[in-house]
Amino acid sequence: MKKIETKGIKLMQYSHGAGCGCKLSPKELSTILKTSIPQVESKELLVGNDTRDDAAVYDLGDGTGVISTTDFFLPIVDDPFEFGKIAATNAISDIYAMGGKPIMAIAILGWPVNTISSEVANKVVEGGREICRQAGIVLAGGHSIDNPEPIFGLAVTGIVDLKHLKRNDTARSGSKLYLTKPLGIGILSTAEKNGNLKPEHSRVGAESMMKLNDIGAVISKLDSVSALTDVTGFGLLGHLLEICEGSGVNAVIDYAKVPVFNDVDWYVENGDIPGGTKRNWESYGAKIDVADVESKRIILSDAQTSGGLLIAVDTDKADEVEGVLKEAGLFAESIGYLSEFDNDKRIKVI
């Protein structure tokens, strides 16, 4: 079989899923993480996988912590350089979502060496290197394997002042909710893979996915921000559900206030729905109270790749956070609020 060279390459044709749409559903992940093996106890481990947070955090004993995370996936765009940029942006986002500063990354690469040339893989890694440069860190090494489908991502190390550490299980009832990027990445990416993406939308998803969530390192310093996470493979509803269950609260979402890319409804009606989005709803739909409008359910549970930050903010200090978001050119209108726990329908969509 002749190897595919860099010219005219369309990476998405080599992946069965796209970006975080490949991510296992919350239900599947819970099954995999079950264990009867006693875990090593560590008082220094402040955040592990028990809270489903964005990254692990280890206390260094001097008021700072090390943040460790990894993320990788299959191509979500055809262009190799942009695939590398998106995968790197997505991985580094976990550090920002914990309120930290990234300091170093190493690459994870799986490549079908007999099918696609090494020059294409070089473009992917170069894309990752460019995002690391934008984040002010070095891509310091990594590991690669021969794999039937192209895979790329990063393992990222960060540091955080522990008094500014943000988690997804510390939200306070009465907090307003904010989302910094529009929803619909999974749907637009599926439309592109299916050959249905409108020309006017060809750059919309990629530009959003390549934008760093570095605002997280800024807003984490505000005491009014009670919880923080990024919205990726589980969709807005999935990641909000993690906040609600971890924090013992319920949430109300005003669908009309949620930022969504233009014409996403049209693509849903056209059938451009990622498999990961369907699995998401099957996993947690019983915990959501939403009007019987299929497009709402699909968009709110759409598997995002390199999505925005979901922020819980004390109502009396919301103006301060909104000002920071506006200055950064991000969405700054509240999409809902958190309330006291009162029933197992954790999230109500109005």
Tab-separated table of C-alpha atoms in Angstrom:
chain	number	residue	atom	x	y	z
A	1	MET	CA	0.000	0.000	0.000
A	2	LYS	CA	1.365	3.390	-0.985
A	3	LYS	CA	1.895	5.782	1.895
A	4	ILE	CA	-0.130	8.983	1.982
A	5	GLU	CA	2.129	12.048	1.862
A	6	THR	CA	1.453	15.500	3.301
A	7	LYS	CA	-0.133	17.020	0.197
A	8	GLY	CA	-3.883	16.577	0.119
A	9	ILE	CA	-3.996	14.520	3.309
A	10	LYS	CA	-7.426	14.168	4.971
A	11	LEU	CA	-6.716	12.751	8.409
A	12	MET	CA	-10.342	12.317	9.482
A	13	GLN	CA	-10.821	9.471	7.008
A	14	TYR	CA	-8.366	7.426	9.098
A	15	SER	CA	-10.308	7.655	12.367
A	16	HIS	CA	-13.476	5.881	13.436
A	17	GLY	CA	-14.295	8.778	15.779
A	18	ALA	CA	-13.294	12.419	16.042
A	19	GLY	CA	-11.547	14.185	18.912
A	20	CYS	CA	-13.220	13.808	22.296
A	21	GLY	CA	-16.101	12.061	20.544
A	22	CYS	CA	-13.886	8.972	20.977
A	23	LYS	CA	-14.065	9.389	24.740
A	24	LEU	CA	-15.737	6.620	26.694
A	25	SER	CA	-19.107	7.547	28.170
A	26	PRO	CA	-19.421	8.332	31.900
A	27	LYS	CA	-21.175	4.985	32.422
A	28	GLU	CA	-18.422	3.034	30.652
A	29	LEU	CA	-15.733	4.935	32.522
A	30	SER	CA	-17.334	4.130	35.901
A	31	THR	CA	-17.217	0.427	35.063
A	32	ILE	CA	-13.559	0.575	34.041
A	33	LEU	CA	-12.463	2.499	37.141
A	34	LYS	CA	-14.056	0.085	39.615
A	35	THR	CA	-11.408	-1.745	41.646
A	36	SER	CA	-11.063	-4.082	44.610
A	37	ILE	CA	-7.335	-3.435	44.855
A	38	PRO	CA	-6.434	-1.344	47.923
A	39	GLN	CA	-4.983	1.976	46.841
A	40	VAL	CA	-1.799	3.443	48.259
A	41	GLU	CA	-2.789	6.106	50.753
A	42	SER	CA	-1.214	9.496	50.202
A	43	LYS	CA	-2.103	12.554	52.237
A	44	GLU	CA	-0.220	14.610	49.648
A	45	LEU	CA	-2.601	13.575	46.868
A	46	LEU	CA	-5.186	16.335	47.060
A	47	VAL	CA	-7.118	15.403	43.907
A	48	GLY	CA	-7.259	11.926	42.393
A	49	ASN	CA	-9.791	10.192	40.167
A	50	ASP	CA	-12.395	9.835	42.920
A	51	THR	CA	-13.936	13.232	42.110
A	52	ARG	CA	-13.736	12.995	38.293
A	53	ASP	CA	-11.820	16.250	38.268
A	54	ASP	CA	-9.763	17.494	35.335
A	55	ALA	CA	-6.330	16.521	36.660
A	56	ALA	CA	-4.488	15.063	39.625
A	57	VAL	CA	-2.953	17.436	42.178
A	58	TYR	CA	-0.068	16.608	44.533
A	59	ASP	CA	0.774	18.802	47.524
A	60	LEU	CA	4.448	19.806	47.593
A	61	GLY	CA	4.178	20.964	51.207
A	62	ASP	CA	5.135	24.587	50.561
A	63	GLY	CA	1.750	25.981	49.593
A	64	THR	CA	2.036	24.844	45.984
A	65	GLY	CA	0.939	21.724	44.157
A	66	VAL	CA	1.916	19.795	41.059
A	67	ILE	CA	-0.873	19.224	38.527
A	68	SER	CA	-0.625	16.184	36.253
A	69	THR	CA	-2.882	15.331	33.336
A	70	THR	CA	-2.949	13.570	29.979
A	71	ASP	CA	-5.272	13.703	26.993
A	72	PHE	CA	-5.096	12.305	23.469
A	73	PHE	CA	-7.486	11.398	20.670
A	74	LEU	CA	-8.043	10.648	16.991
A	75	PRO	CA	-8.110	13.390	14.299
A	76	ILE	CA	-10.962	15.885	14.519
A	77	VAL	CA	-9.790	17.918	11.495
A	78	ASP	CA	-8.109	16.917	8.252
A	79	ASP	CA	-5.114	19.257	8.489
A	80	PRO	CA	-2.209	17.594	10.399
A	81	PHE	CA	-0.775	20.816	11.837
A	82	GLU	CA	-4.167	21.925	13.135
A	83	PHE	CA	-4.886	18.457	14.526
A	84	GLY	CA	-1.701	18.789	16.575
A	85	LYS	CA	-2.669	22.264	17.757
A	86	ILE	CA	-6.154	21.177	18.796
A	87	ALA	CA	-4.961	18.081	20.652
A	88	ALA	CA	-2.360	20.126	22.531
A	89	THR	CA	-4.834	22.897	23.382
A	90	ASN	CA	-7.274	20.319	24.700
A	91	ALA	CA	-4.668	18.641	26.917
A	92	ILE	CA	-3.274	21.868	28.360
A	93	SER	CA	-6.817	23.007	29.169
A	94	ASP	CA	-6.956	20.577	32.117
A	95	ILE	CA	-4.198	22.549	33.844
A	96	TYR	CA	-6.030	25.844	33.381
A	97	ALA	CA	-9.283	24.243	34.551
A	98	MET	CA	-7.620	23.495	37.904
A	99	GLY	CA	-6.450	27.090	38.227
A	100	GLY	CA	-2.854	26.177	37.420
A	101	LYS	CA	0.001	27.219	35.187
A	102	PRO	CA	1.418	24.657	32.703
A	103	ILE	CA	5.186	24.216	32.912
A	104	MET	CA	6.041	21.240	30.661
A	105	ALA	CA	4.522	18.715	28.270
A	106	ILE	CA	5.491	15.417	26.659
A	107	ALA	CA	3.884	14.057	23.506
A	108	ILE	CA	1.836	10.907	22.948
A	109	LEU	CA	1.806	9.710	19.323
A	110	GLY	CA	0.287	6.646	17.688
A	111	TRP	CA	0.890	6.482	13.950
A	112	PRO	CA	0.023	4.079	11.083
A	113	VAL	CA	3.555	4.137	9.705
A	114	ASN	CA	2.754	1.853	6.770
A	115	THR	CA	-0.182	4.006	5.657
A	116	ILE	CA	0.647	7.657	6.318
A	117	SER	CA	4.134	9.088	5.917
A	118	SER	CA	6.250	10.229	8.844
A	119	GLU	CA	6.290	13.717	7.336
A	120	VAL	CA	2.572	13.991	8.137
A	121	ALA	CA	3.232	12.930	11.730
A	122	ASN	CA	5.898	15.613	11.891
A	123	LYS	CA	3.285	18.240	11.009
A	124	VAL	CA	1.060	16.955	13.823
A	125	VAL	CA	3.833	17.166	16.393
A	126	GLU	CA	4.810	20.615	15.110
A	127	GLY	CA	1.233	21.761	15.717
A	128	GLY	CA	1.490	20.551	19.292
A	129	ARG	CA	4.819	22.308	19.658
A	130	GLU	CA	3.310	25.597	18.439
A	131	ILE	CA	0.545	25.509	21.063
A	132	CYS	CA	3.092	24.690	23.755
A	133	ARG	CA	5.022	27.763	22.606
A	134	GLN	CA	1.881	29.880	22.898
A	135	ALA	CA	1.340	28.522	26.419
A	136	GLY	CA	4.935	29.386	27.318
A	137	ILE	CA	6.095	25.799	27.877
A	138	VAL	CA	8.446	23.345	26.224
A	139	LEU	CA	7.448	20.097	24.531
A	140	ALA	CA	10.154	18.124	26.296
A	141	GLY	CA	9.835	14.607	24.883
A	142	GLY	CA	7.272	11.869	24.540
A	143	HIS	CA	6.504	8.360	23.332
A	144	SER	CA	5.351	6.982	19.977
A	145	ILE	CA	3.981	3.660	18.719
A	146	ASP	CA	2.896	2.106	15.436
A	147	ASN	CA	-0.917	2.174	15.552
A	148	PRO	CA	-3.713	1.436	13.033
A	149	GLU	CA	-5.224	4.918	13.516
A	150	PRO	CA	-3.439	8.249	14.090
A	151	ILE	CA	-3.503	9.377	17.724
A	152	PHE	CA	-1.943	12.474	19.259
A	153	GLY	CA	-2.023	14.240	22.602
A	154	LEU	CA	0.049	15.431	25.517
A	155	ALA	CA	0.836	14.596	29.102
A	156	VAL	CA	1.094	17.978	30.806
A	157	THR	CA	2.588	19.048	34.125
A	158	GLY	CA	1.555	22.256	35.848
A	159	ILE	CA	1.898	24.053	39.148
A	160	VAL	CA	-0.713	25.811	41.255
A	161	ASP	CA	-0.809	28.022	44.318
A	162	LEU	CA	-3.017	25.804	46.480
A	163	LYS	CA	-5.064	28.715	47.749
A	164	HIS	CA	-6.134	29.264	44.118
A	165	LEU	CA	-6.734	25.581	43.301
A	166	LYS	CA	-10.143	25.089	41.679
A	167	ARG	CA	-12.064	21.820	41.684
A	168	ASN	CA	-15.344	20.576	40.243
A	169	ASP	CA	-16.771	19.402	43.580
A	170	THR	CA	-16.659	22.679	45.534
A	171	ALA	CA	-19.495	24.643	43.899
A	172	ARG	CA	-21.795	26.666	46.149
A	173	SER	CA	-25.581	26.780	45.905
A	174	GLY	CA	-26.770	30.076	44.449
A	175	SER	CA	-23.758	30.415	42.153
A	176	LYS	CA	-24.233	31.666	38.609
A	177	LEU	CA	-22.916	29.511	35.762
A	178	TYR	CA	-20.852	30.693	32.795
A	179	LEU	CA	-19.563	28.921	29.658
A	180	THR	CA	-16.722	30.540	27.709
A	181	LYS	CA	-17.030	28.790	24.314
A	182	PRO	CA	-20.057	27.819	22.177
A	183	LEU	CA	-21.381	24.262	21.966
A	184	GLY	CA	-21.632	22.163	18.819
A	185	ILE	CA	-18.043	21.137	18.052
A	186	GLY	CA	-18.896	17.440	17.905
A	187	ILE	CA	-21.827	18.043	15.592
A	188	LEU	CA	-19.859	20.322	13.238
A	189	SER	CA	-16.945	17.866	13.153
A	190	THR	CA	-19.282	14.994	12.307
A	191	ALA	CA	-20.827	17.089	9.538
A	192	GLU	CA	-17.335	17.710	8.138
A	193	LYS	CA	-16.486	14.020	8.256
A	194	ASN	CA	-19.795	13.237	6.511
A	195	GLY	CA	-19.083	15.836	3.821
A	196	ASN	CA	-22.029	17.978	4.911
A	197	LEU	CA	-20.285	20.984	6.446
A	198	LYS	CA	-21.306	24.288	4.873
A	199	PRO	CA	-18.383	26.346	3.467
A	200	GLU	CA	-19.138	29.246	5.808
A	201	HIS	CA	-18.564	26.946	8.783
A	202	SER	CA	-15.277	25.434	7.587
A	203	ARG	CA	-13.120	27.420	10.040
A	204	VAL	CA	-15.543	27.956	12.913
A	205	GLY	CA	-14.846	24.790	14.880
A	206	ALA	CA	-11.101	24.687	14.322
A	207	GLU	CA	-10.565	28.292	15.418
A	208	SER	CA	-12.509	27.672	18.627
A	209	MET	CA	-10.673	24.436	19.431
A	210	MET	CA	-7.254	26.054	18.958
A	211	LYS	CA	-7.980	28.824	21.488
A	212	LEU	CA	-6.265	28.240	24.827
A	213	ASN	CA	-8.354	28.325	28.005
A	214	ASP	CA	-5.634	30.334	29.735
A	215	ILE	CA	-8.303	32.604	31.250
A	216	GLY	CA	-8.626	29.836	33.838
A	217	ALA	CA	-5.310	30.870	35.391
A	218	VAL	CA	-6.722	34.388	35.793
A	219	ILE	CA	-10.198	33.736	37.185
A	220	SER	CA	-8.918	31.054	39.566
A	221	LYS	CA	-7.399	33.833	41.658
A	222	LEU	CA	-10.895	35.161	42.390
A	223	ASP	CA	-12.439	33.783	45.600
A	224	SER	CA	-15.895	34.239	44.077
A	225	VAL	CA	-15.188	31.363	41.656
A	226	SER	CA	-16.296	28.331	43.649
A	227	ALA	CA	-15.841	25.646	40.984
A	228	LEU	CA	-14.223	25.312	37.585
A	229	THR	CA	-13.998	22.644	34.899
A	230	ASP	CA	-13.642	22.419	31.145
A	231	VAL	CA	-16.320	21.052	28.837
A	232	THR	CA	-15.026	18.216	26.687
A	233	GLY	CA	-16.155	14.693	25.823
A	234	PHE	CA	-19.069	14.375	28.262
A	235	GLY	CA	-20.753	17.520	26.918
A	236	LEU	CA	-22.048	20.464	28.933
A	237	LEU	CA	-24.610	18.340	30.762
A	238	GLY	CA	-22.082	15.651	31.665
A	239	HIS	CA	-19.512	18.011	33.098
A	240	LEU	CA	-22.164	20.073	34.887
A	241	LEU	CA	-23.537	16.842	36.335
A	242	GLU	CA	-20.075	16.117	37.768
A	243	ILE	CA	-20.157	19.522	39.467
A	244	CYS	CA	-23.670	18.925	40.822
A	245	GLU	CA	-23.046	15.427	42.157
A	246	GLY	CA	-19.642	16.281	43.577
A	247	SER	CA	-20.881	19.465	45.249
A	248	GLY	CA	-24.277	18.208	46.416
A	249	VAL	CA	-26.299	20.764	44.435
A	250	ASN	CA	-28.781	20.958	41.569
A	251	ALA	CA	-28.614	23.212	38.512
A	252	VAL	CA	-30.977	25.140	36.258
A	253	ILE	CA	-29.877	25.919	32.688
A	254	ASP	CA	-31.559	28.575	30.552
A	255	TYR	CA	-31.167	27.068	27.093
A	256	ALA	CA	-31.710	30.406	25.340
A	257	LYS	CA	-28.615	31.794	27.111
A	258	VAL	CA	-26.280	28.904	26.204
A	259	PRO	CA	-23.810	29.886	23.440
A	260	VAL	CA	-24.175	27.571	20.431
A	261	PHE	CA	-22.529	27.767	17.021
A	262	ASN	CA	-24.762	28.949	14.174
A	263	ASP	CA	-26.869	26.362	12.323
A	264	VAL	CA	-26.078	23.522	14.725
A	265	ASP	CA	-29.816	22.734	14.827
A	266	TRP	CA	-29.756	22.272	11.060
A	267	TYR	CA	-26.911	19.745	11.290
A	268	VAL	CA	-28.768	17.841	14.033
A	269	GLU	CA	-31.847	17.611	11.794
A	270	ASN	CA	-29.534	16.434	9.012
A	271	GLY	CA	-28.348	13.544	11.200
A	272	ASP	CA	-24.784	14.744	11.838
A	273	ILE	CA	-24.729	13.490	15.431
A	274	PRO	CA	-21.553	11.971	16.935
A	275	GLY	CA	-21.723	8.518	18.475
A	276	GLY	CA	-20.137	9.937	21.630
A	277	THR	CA	-22.969	12.437	21.978
A	278	LYS	CA	-25.563	9.647	21.813
A	279	ARG	CA	-23.641	7.596	24.401
A	280	ASN	CA	-23.490	10.602	26.693
A	281	TRP	CA	-27.272	10.987	26.810
A	282	GLU	CA	-27.750	7.258	27.318
A	283	SER	CA	-25.389	7.450	30.303
A	284	TYR	CA	-26.913	10.346	32.221
A	285	GLY	CA	-30.188	11.349	30.548
A	286	ALA	CA	-32.247	9.923	33.431
A	287	LYS	CA	-30.776	12.610	35.701
A	288	ILE	CA	-31.745	15.509	33.420
A	289	ASP	CA	-35.100	17.297	33.245
A	290	VAL	CA	-35.326	18.794	29.762
A	291	ALA	CA	-38.280	19.655	27.528
A	292	ASP	CA	-38.981	17.025	24.907
A	293	VAL	CA	-37.035	18.736	22.160
A	294	GLU	CA	-34.462	16.339	20.750
A	295	SER	CA	-32.126	19.010	19.446
A	296	LYS	CA	-31.746	20.504	22.944
A	297	ARG	CA	-30.749	17.157	24.415
A	298	ILE	CA	-28.275	16.499	21.622
A	299	ILE	CA	-26.623	19.923	21.702
A	300	LEU	CA	-26.320	20.050	25.490
A	301	SER	CA	-24.802	16.552	25.614
A	302	ASP	CA	-22.703	17.009	22.461
A	303	ALA	CA	-19.188	15.670	22.931
A	304	GLN	CA	-16.943	18.739	22.799
A	305	THR	CA	-13.261	18.806	21.926
A	306	SER	CA	-11.198	21.603	23.464
A	307	GLY	CA	-14.414	23.220	24.666
A	308	GLY	CA	-14.756	26.188	26.961
A	309	LEU	CA	-14.557	26.550	30.714
A	310	LEU	CA	-17.645	26.019	32.865
A	311	ILE	CA	-17.481	28.419	35.803
A	312	ALA	CA	-19.534	28.628	39.016
A	313	VAL	CA	-19.473	32.157	40.493
A	314	ASP	CA	-20.975	33.679	43.634
A	315	THR	CA	-23.905	35.834	42.519
A	316	ASP	CA	-22.826	38.941	44.447
A	317	LYS	CA	-19.436	38.938	42.680
A	318	ALA	CA	-20.639	37.905	39.222
A	319	ASP	CA	-20.007	41.379	37.747
A	320	GLU	CA	-16.295	41.039	38.488
A	321	VAL	CA	-16.000	37.733	36.639
A	322	GLU	CA	-18.131	38.978	33.759
A	323	GLY	CA	-15.766	41.912	33.360
A	324	VAL	CA	-12.743	39.607	33.155
A	325	LEU	CA	-14.448	37.395	30.574
A	326	LYS	CA	-15.548	40.348	28.442
A	327	GLU	CA	-12.051	41.825	28.453
A	328	ALA	CA	-10.743	38.490	27.180
A	329	GLY	CA	-13.331	38.453	24.381
A	330	LEU	CA	-15.201	35.473	25.835
A	331	PHE	CA	-18.890	34.806	26.459
A	332	ALA	CA	-19.858	36.585	29.652
A	333	GLU	CA	-23.593	35.998	30.087
A	334	SER	CA	-24.805	33.621	32.762
A	335	ILE	CA	-26.349	30.423	31.362
A	336	GLY	CA	-28.002	29.351	34.613
A	337	TYR	CA	-27.469	28.842	38.316
A	338	LEU	CA	-26.940	26.262	41.057
A	339	SER	CA	-29.532	25.533	43.722
A	340	GLU	CA	-29.870	23.414	46.865
A	341	PHE	CA	-30.214	19.693	46.208
A	342	ASP	CA	-33.898	18.742	46.151
A	343	ASN	CA	-34.300	15.769	43.786
A	344	ASP	CA	-32.386	13.274	41.656
A	345	LYS	CA	-33.109	15.220	38.471
A	346	ARG	CA	-29.872	17.066	39.042
A	347	ILE	CA	-30.184	19.453	36.091
A	348	LYS	CA	-33.317	21.204	34.830
A	349	VAL	CA	-33.220	22.827	31.393
A	350	ILE	CA	-35.745	25.614	30.816
